[in-house]
Short mmCIF file of N, CA, C and O in Angstrom, two decimals:
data_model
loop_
_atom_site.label_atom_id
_atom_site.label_comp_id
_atom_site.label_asym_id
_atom_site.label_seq_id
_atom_site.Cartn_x
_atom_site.Cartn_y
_atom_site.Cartn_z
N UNK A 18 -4.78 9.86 -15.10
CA UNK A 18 -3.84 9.38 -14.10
C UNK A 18 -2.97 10.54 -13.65
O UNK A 18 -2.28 11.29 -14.35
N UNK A 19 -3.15 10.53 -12.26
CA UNK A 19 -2.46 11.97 -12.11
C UNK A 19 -1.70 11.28 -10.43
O UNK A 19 -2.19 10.74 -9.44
N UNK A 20 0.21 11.85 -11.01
CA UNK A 20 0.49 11.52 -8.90
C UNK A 20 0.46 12.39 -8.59
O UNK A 20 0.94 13.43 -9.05
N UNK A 21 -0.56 12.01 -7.03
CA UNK A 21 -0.05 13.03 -6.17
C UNK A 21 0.99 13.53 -5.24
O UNK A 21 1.11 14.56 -4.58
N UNK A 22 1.92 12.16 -5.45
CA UNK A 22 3.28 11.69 -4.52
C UNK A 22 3.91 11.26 -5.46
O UNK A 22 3.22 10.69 -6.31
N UNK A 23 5.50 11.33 -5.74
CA UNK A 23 6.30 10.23 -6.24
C UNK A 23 6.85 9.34 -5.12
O UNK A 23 7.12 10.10 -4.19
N UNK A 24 7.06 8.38 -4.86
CA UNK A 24 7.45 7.85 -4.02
C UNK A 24 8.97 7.60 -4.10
O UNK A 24 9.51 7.49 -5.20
N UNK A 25 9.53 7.54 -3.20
CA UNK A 25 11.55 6.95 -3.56
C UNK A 25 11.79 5.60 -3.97
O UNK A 25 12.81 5.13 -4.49
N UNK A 26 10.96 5.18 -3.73
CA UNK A 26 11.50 3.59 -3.89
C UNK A 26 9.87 2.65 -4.12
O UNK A 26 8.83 2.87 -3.49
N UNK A 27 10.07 1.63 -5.14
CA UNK A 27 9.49 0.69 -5.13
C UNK A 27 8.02 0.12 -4.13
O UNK A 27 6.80 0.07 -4.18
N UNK A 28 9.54 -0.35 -2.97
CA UNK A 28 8.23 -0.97 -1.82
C UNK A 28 7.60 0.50 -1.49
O UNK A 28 6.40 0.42 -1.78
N UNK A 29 7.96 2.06 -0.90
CA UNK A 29 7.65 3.00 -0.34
C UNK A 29 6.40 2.93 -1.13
O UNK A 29 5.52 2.76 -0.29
N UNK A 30 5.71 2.98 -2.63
CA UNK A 30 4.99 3.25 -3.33
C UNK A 30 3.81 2.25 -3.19
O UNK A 30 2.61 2.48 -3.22
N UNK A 31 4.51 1.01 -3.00
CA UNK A 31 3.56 -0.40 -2.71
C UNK A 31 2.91 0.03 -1.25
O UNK A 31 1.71 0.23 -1.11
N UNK A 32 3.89 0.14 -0.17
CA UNK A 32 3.54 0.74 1.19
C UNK A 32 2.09 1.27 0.61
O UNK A 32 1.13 0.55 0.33
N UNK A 33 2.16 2.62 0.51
CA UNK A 33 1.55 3.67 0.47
C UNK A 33 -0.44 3.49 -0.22
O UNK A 33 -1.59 3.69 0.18
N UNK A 34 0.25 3.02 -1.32
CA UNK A 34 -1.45 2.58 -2.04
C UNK A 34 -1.76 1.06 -1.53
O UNK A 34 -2.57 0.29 -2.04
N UNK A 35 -0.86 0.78 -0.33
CA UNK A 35 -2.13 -0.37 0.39
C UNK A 35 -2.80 -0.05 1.59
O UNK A 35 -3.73 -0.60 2.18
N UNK A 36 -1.91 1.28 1.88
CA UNK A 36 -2.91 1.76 2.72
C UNK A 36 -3.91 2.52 2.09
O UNK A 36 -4.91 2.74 2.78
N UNK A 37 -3.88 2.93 1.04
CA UNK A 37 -5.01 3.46 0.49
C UNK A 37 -6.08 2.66 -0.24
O UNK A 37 -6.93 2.99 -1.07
N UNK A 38 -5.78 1.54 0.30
CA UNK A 38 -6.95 0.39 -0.17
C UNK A 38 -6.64 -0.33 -1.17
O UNK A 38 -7.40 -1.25 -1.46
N UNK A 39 -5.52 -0.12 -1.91
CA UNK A 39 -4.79 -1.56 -3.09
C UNK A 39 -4.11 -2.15 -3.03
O UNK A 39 -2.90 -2.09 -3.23
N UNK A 40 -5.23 -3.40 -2.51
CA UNK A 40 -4.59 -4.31 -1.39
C UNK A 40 -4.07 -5.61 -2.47
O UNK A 40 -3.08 -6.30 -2.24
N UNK A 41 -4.91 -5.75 -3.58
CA UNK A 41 -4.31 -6.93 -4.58
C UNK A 41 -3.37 -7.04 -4.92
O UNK A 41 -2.94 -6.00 -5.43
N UNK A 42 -2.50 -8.11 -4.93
CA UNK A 42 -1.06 -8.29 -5.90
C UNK A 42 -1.59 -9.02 -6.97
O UNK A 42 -2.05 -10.16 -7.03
N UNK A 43 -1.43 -8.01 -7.90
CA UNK A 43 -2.08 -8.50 -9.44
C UNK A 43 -0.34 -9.11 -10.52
O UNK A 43 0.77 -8.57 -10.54
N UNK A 44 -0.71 -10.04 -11.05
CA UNK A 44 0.55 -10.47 -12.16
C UNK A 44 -0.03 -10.11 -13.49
O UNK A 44 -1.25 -10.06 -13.55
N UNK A 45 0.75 -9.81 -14.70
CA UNK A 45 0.06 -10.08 -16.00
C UNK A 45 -0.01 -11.26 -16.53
O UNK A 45 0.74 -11.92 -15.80
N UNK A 46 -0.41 -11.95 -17.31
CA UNK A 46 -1.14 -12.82 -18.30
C UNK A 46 -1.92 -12.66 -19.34
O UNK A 46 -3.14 -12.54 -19.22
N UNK A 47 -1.19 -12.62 -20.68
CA UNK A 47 -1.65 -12.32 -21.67
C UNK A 47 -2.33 -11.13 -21.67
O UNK A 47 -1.69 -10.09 -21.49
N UNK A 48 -3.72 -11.09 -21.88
CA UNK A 48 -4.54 -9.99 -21.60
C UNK A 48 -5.30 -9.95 -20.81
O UNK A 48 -6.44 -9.47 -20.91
N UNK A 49 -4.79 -10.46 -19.85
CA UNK A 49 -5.39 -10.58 -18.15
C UNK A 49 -4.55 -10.12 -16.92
O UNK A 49 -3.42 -10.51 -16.63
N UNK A 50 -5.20 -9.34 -16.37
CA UNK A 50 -4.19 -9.04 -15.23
C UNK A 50 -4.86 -10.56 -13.98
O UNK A 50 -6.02 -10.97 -14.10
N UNK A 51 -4.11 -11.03 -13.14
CA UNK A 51 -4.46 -11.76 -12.42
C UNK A 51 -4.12 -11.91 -11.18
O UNK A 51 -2.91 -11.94 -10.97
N UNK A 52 -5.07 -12.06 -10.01
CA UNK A 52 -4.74 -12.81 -8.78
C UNK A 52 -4.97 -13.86 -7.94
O UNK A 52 -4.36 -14.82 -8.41
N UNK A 53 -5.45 -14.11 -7.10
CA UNK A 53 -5.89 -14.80 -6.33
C UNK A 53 -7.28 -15.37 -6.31
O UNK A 53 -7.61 -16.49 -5.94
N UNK A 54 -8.30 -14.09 -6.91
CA UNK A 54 -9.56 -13.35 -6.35
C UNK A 54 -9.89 -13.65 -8.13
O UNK A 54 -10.90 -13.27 -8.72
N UNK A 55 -8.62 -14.52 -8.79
CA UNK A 55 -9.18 -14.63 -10.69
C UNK A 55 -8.21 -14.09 -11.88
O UNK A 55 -7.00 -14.10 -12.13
N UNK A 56 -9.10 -13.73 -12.33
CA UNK A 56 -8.41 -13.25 -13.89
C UNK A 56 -9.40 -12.11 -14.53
O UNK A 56 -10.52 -12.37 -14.98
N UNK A 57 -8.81 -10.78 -14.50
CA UNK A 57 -9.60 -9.89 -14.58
C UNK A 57 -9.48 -9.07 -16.20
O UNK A 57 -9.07 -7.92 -16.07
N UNK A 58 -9.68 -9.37 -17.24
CA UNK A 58 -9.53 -9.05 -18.80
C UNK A 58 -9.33 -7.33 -18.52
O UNK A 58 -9.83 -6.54 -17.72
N UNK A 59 -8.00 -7.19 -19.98
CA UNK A 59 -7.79 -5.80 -19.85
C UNK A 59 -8.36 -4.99 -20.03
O UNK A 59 -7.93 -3.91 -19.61
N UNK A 60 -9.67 -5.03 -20.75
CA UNK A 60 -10.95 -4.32 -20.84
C UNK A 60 -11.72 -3.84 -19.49
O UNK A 60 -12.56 -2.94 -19.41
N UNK A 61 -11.09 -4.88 -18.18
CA UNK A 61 -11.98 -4.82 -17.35
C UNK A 61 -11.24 -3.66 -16.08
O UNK A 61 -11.51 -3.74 -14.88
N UNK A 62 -10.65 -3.03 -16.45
CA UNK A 62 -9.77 -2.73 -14.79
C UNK A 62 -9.07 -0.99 -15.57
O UNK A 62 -8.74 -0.81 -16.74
N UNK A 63 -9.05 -0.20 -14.69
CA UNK A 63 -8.00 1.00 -15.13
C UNK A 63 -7.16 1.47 -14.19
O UNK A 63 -7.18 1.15 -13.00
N UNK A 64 -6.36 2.28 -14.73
CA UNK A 64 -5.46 2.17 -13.73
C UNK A 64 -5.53 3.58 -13.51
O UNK A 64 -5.71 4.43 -14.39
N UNK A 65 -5.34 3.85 -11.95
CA UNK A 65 -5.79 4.89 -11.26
C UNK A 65 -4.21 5.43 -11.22
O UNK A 65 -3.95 6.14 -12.20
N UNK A 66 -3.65 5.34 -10.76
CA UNK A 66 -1.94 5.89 -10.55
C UNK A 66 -1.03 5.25 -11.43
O UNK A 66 -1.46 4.17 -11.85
N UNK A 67 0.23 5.61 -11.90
CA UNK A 67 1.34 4.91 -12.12
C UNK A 67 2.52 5.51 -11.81
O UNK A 67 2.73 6.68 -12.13
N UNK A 68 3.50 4.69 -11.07
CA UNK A 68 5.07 5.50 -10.68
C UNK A 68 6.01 4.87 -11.71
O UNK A 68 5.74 3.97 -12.51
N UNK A 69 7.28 5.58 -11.49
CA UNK A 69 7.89 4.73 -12.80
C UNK A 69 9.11 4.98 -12.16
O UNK A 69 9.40 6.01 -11.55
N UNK A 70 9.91 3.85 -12.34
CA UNK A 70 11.44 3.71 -11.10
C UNK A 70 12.24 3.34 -12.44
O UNK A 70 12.23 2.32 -13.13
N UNK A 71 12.93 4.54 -12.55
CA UNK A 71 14.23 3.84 -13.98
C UNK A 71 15.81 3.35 -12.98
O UNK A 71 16.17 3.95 -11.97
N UNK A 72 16.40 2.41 -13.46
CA UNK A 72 17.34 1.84 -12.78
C UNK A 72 18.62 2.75 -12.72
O UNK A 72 18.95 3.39 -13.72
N UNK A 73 19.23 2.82 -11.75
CA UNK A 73 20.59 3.44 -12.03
C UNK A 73 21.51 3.40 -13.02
O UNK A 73 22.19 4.20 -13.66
N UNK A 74 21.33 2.26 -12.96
CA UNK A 74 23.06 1.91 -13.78
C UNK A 74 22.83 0.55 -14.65
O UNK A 74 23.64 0.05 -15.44
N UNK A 75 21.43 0.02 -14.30
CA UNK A 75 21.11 -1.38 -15.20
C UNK A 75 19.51 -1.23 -15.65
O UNK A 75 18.51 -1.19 -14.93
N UNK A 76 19.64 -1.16 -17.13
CA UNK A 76 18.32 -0.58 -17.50
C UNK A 76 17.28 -1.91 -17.25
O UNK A 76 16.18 -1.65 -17.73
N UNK A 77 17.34 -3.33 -16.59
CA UNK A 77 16.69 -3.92 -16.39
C UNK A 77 16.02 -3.70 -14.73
O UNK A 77 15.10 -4.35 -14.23
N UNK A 78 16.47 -3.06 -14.37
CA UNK A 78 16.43 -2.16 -12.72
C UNK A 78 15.01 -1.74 -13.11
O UNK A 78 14.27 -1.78 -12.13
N UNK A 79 14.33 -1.32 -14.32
CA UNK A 79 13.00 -0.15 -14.34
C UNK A 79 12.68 -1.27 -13.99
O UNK A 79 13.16 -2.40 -14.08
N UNK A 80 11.24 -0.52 -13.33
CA UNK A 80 10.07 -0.87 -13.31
C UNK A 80 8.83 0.05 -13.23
O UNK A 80 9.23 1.20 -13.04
N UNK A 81 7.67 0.01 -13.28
CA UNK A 81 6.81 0.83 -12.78
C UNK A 81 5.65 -0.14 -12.11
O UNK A 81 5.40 -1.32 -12.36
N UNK A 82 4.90 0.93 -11.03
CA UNK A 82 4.15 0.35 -10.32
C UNK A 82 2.62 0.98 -10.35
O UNK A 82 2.50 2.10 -9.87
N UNK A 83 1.59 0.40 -10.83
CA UNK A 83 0.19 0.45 -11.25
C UNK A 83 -0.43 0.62 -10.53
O UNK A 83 -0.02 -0.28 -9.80
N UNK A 84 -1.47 1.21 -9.79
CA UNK A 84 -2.70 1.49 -9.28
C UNK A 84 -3.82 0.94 -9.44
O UNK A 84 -4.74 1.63 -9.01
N UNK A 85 -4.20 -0.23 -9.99
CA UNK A 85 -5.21 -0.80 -10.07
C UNK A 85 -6.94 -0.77 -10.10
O UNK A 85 -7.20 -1.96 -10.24
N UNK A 86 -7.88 -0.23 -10.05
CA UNK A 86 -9.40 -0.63 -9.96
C UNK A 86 -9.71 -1.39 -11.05
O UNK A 86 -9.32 -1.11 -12.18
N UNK A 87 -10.65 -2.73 -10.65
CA UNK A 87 -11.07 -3.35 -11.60
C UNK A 87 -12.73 -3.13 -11.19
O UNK A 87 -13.17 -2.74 -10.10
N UNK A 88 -13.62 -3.55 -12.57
CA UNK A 88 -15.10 -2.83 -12.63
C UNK A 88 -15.81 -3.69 -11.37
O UNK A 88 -16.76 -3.35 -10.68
N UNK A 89 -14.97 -4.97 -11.30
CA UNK A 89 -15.85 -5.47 -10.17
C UNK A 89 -15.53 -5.02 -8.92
O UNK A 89 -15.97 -5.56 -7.91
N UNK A 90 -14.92 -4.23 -8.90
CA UNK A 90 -14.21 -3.54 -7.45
C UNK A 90 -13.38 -4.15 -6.38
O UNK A 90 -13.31 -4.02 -5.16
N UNK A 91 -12.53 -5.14 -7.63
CA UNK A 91 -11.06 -5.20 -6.85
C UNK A 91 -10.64 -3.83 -7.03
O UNK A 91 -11.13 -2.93 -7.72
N UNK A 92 -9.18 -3.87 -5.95
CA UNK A 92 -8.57 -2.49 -6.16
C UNK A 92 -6.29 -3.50 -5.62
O UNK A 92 -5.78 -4.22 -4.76
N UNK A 93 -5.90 -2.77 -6.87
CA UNK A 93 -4.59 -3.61 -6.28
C UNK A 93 -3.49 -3.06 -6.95
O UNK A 93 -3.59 -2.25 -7.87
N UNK A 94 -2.74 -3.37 -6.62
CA UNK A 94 -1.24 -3.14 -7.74
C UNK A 94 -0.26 -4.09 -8.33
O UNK A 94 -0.01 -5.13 -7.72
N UNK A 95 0.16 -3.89 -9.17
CA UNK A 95 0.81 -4.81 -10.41
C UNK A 95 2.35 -3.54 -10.51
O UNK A 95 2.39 -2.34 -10.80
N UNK A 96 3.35 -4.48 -10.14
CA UNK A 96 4.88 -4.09 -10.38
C UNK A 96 4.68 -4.53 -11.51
O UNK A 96 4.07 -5.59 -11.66
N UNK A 97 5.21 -3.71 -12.69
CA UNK A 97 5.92 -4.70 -13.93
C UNK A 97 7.13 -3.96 -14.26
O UNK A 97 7.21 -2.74 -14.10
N UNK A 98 8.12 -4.73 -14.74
CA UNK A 98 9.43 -4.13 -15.70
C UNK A 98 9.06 -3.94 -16.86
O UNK A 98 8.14 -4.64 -17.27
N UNK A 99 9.61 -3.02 -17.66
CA UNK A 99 9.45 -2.35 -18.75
C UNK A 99 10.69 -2.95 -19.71
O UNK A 99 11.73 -3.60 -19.55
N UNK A 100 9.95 -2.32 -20.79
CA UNK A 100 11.04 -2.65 -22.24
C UNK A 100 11.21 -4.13 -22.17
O UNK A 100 10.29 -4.90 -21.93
N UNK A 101 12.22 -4.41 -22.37
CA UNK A 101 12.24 -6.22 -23.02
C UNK A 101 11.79 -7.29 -22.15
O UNK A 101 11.81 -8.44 -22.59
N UNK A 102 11.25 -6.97 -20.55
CA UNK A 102 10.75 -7.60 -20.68
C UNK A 102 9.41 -8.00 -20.58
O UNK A 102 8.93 -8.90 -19.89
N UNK A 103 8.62 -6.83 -21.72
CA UNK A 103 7.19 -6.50 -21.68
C UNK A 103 6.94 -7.88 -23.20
O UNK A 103 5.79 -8.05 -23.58
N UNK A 104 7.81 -8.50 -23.72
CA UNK A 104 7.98 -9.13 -24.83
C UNK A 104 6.47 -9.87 -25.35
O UNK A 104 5.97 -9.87 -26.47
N UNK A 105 5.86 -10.60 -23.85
CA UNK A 105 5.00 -11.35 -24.11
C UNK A 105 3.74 -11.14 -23.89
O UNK A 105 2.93 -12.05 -24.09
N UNK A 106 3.23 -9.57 -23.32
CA UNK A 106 1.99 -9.15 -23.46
C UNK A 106 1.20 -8.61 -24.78
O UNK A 106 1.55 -7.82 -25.66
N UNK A 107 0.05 -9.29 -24.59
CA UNK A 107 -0.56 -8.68 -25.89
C UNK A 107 -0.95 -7.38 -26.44
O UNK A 107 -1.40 -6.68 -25.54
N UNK A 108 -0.95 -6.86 -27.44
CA UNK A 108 -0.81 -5.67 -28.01
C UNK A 108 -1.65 -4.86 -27.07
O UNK A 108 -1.10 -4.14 -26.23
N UNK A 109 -2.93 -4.93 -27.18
CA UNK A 109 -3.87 -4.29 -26.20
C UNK A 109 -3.73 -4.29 -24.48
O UNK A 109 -4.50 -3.69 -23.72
N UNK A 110 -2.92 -4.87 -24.19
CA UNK A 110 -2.13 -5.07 -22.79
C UNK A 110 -1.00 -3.94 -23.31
O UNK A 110 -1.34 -2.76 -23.30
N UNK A 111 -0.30 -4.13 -23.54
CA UNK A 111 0.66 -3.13 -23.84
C UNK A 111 0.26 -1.67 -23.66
O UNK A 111 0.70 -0.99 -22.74
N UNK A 112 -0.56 -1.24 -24.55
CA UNK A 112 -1.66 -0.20 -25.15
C UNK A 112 -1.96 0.33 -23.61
O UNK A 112 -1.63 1.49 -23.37
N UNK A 113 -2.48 -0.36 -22.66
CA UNK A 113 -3.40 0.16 -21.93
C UNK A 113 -2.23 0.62 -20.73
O UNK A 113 -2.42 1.65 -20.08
N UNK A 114 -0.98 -0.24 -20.50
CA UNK A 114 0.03 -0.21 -19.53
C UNK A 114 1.36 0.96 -20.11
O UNK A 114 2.44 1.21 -19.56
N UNK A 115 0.87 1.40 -21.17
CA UNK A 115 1.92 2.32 -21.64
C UNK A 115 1.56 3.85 -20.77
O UNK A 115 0.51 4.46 -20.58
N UNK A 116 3.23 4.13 -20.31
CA UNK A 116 3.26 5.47 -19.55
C UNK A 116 3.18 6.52 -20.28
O UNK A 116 4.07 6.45 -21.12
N UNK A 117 2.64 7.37 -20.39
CA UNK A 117 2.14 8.55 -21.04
C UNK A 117 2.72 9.98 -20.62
O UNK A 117 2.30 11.00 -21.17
#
């Protein structure tokens, strides 16, 4: 996973990789990322980019924003907040969404 841009903001980053074709809004679930188009197991998808937005002044402000390919060739992005309230993903969800 390598950026080639940081982006300033949130949506700017969402902007950007839907024009580059990640067009899915993926949610987590357990050990499924999911959309519209299903439920795609964390085994099944990697993540091509990640940005990471730490909050100013309220550490519930982070978030980071995912890059998505899944093997069946969705392609999308997943906002998630970090730290507490990552509480309810499963270990191997965790594992795979951790910033490096």
């Amino acid at each position: 996973m390598e950026h080639q841009l940081h982006y300033d903001t949130v949506s700017n980053a969402i902007a950007a990789l839907k024009k580059r074709g990640f067009t899915v809004d993926f949610n987590l679930e357990d050990n499924y990322i999911v959309a519209h188009e299903g439920k795609v197991h964390v085994n099944d998808f990697s993540i091509v980019d990640v940005y990471r937005y730490e909050g100013n002044s309220d550490p519930s402000d982070e978030a980071a924003v995912y890059a998505i390919e899944c093997t069946n060739g969705l392609k999308g992005i997943l906002v998630s907040g970090y730290g507490p309230s990552a509480d309810s993903l499963t270990t191997d969800m965790l594992e795979k969404l951790k910033i490096r």
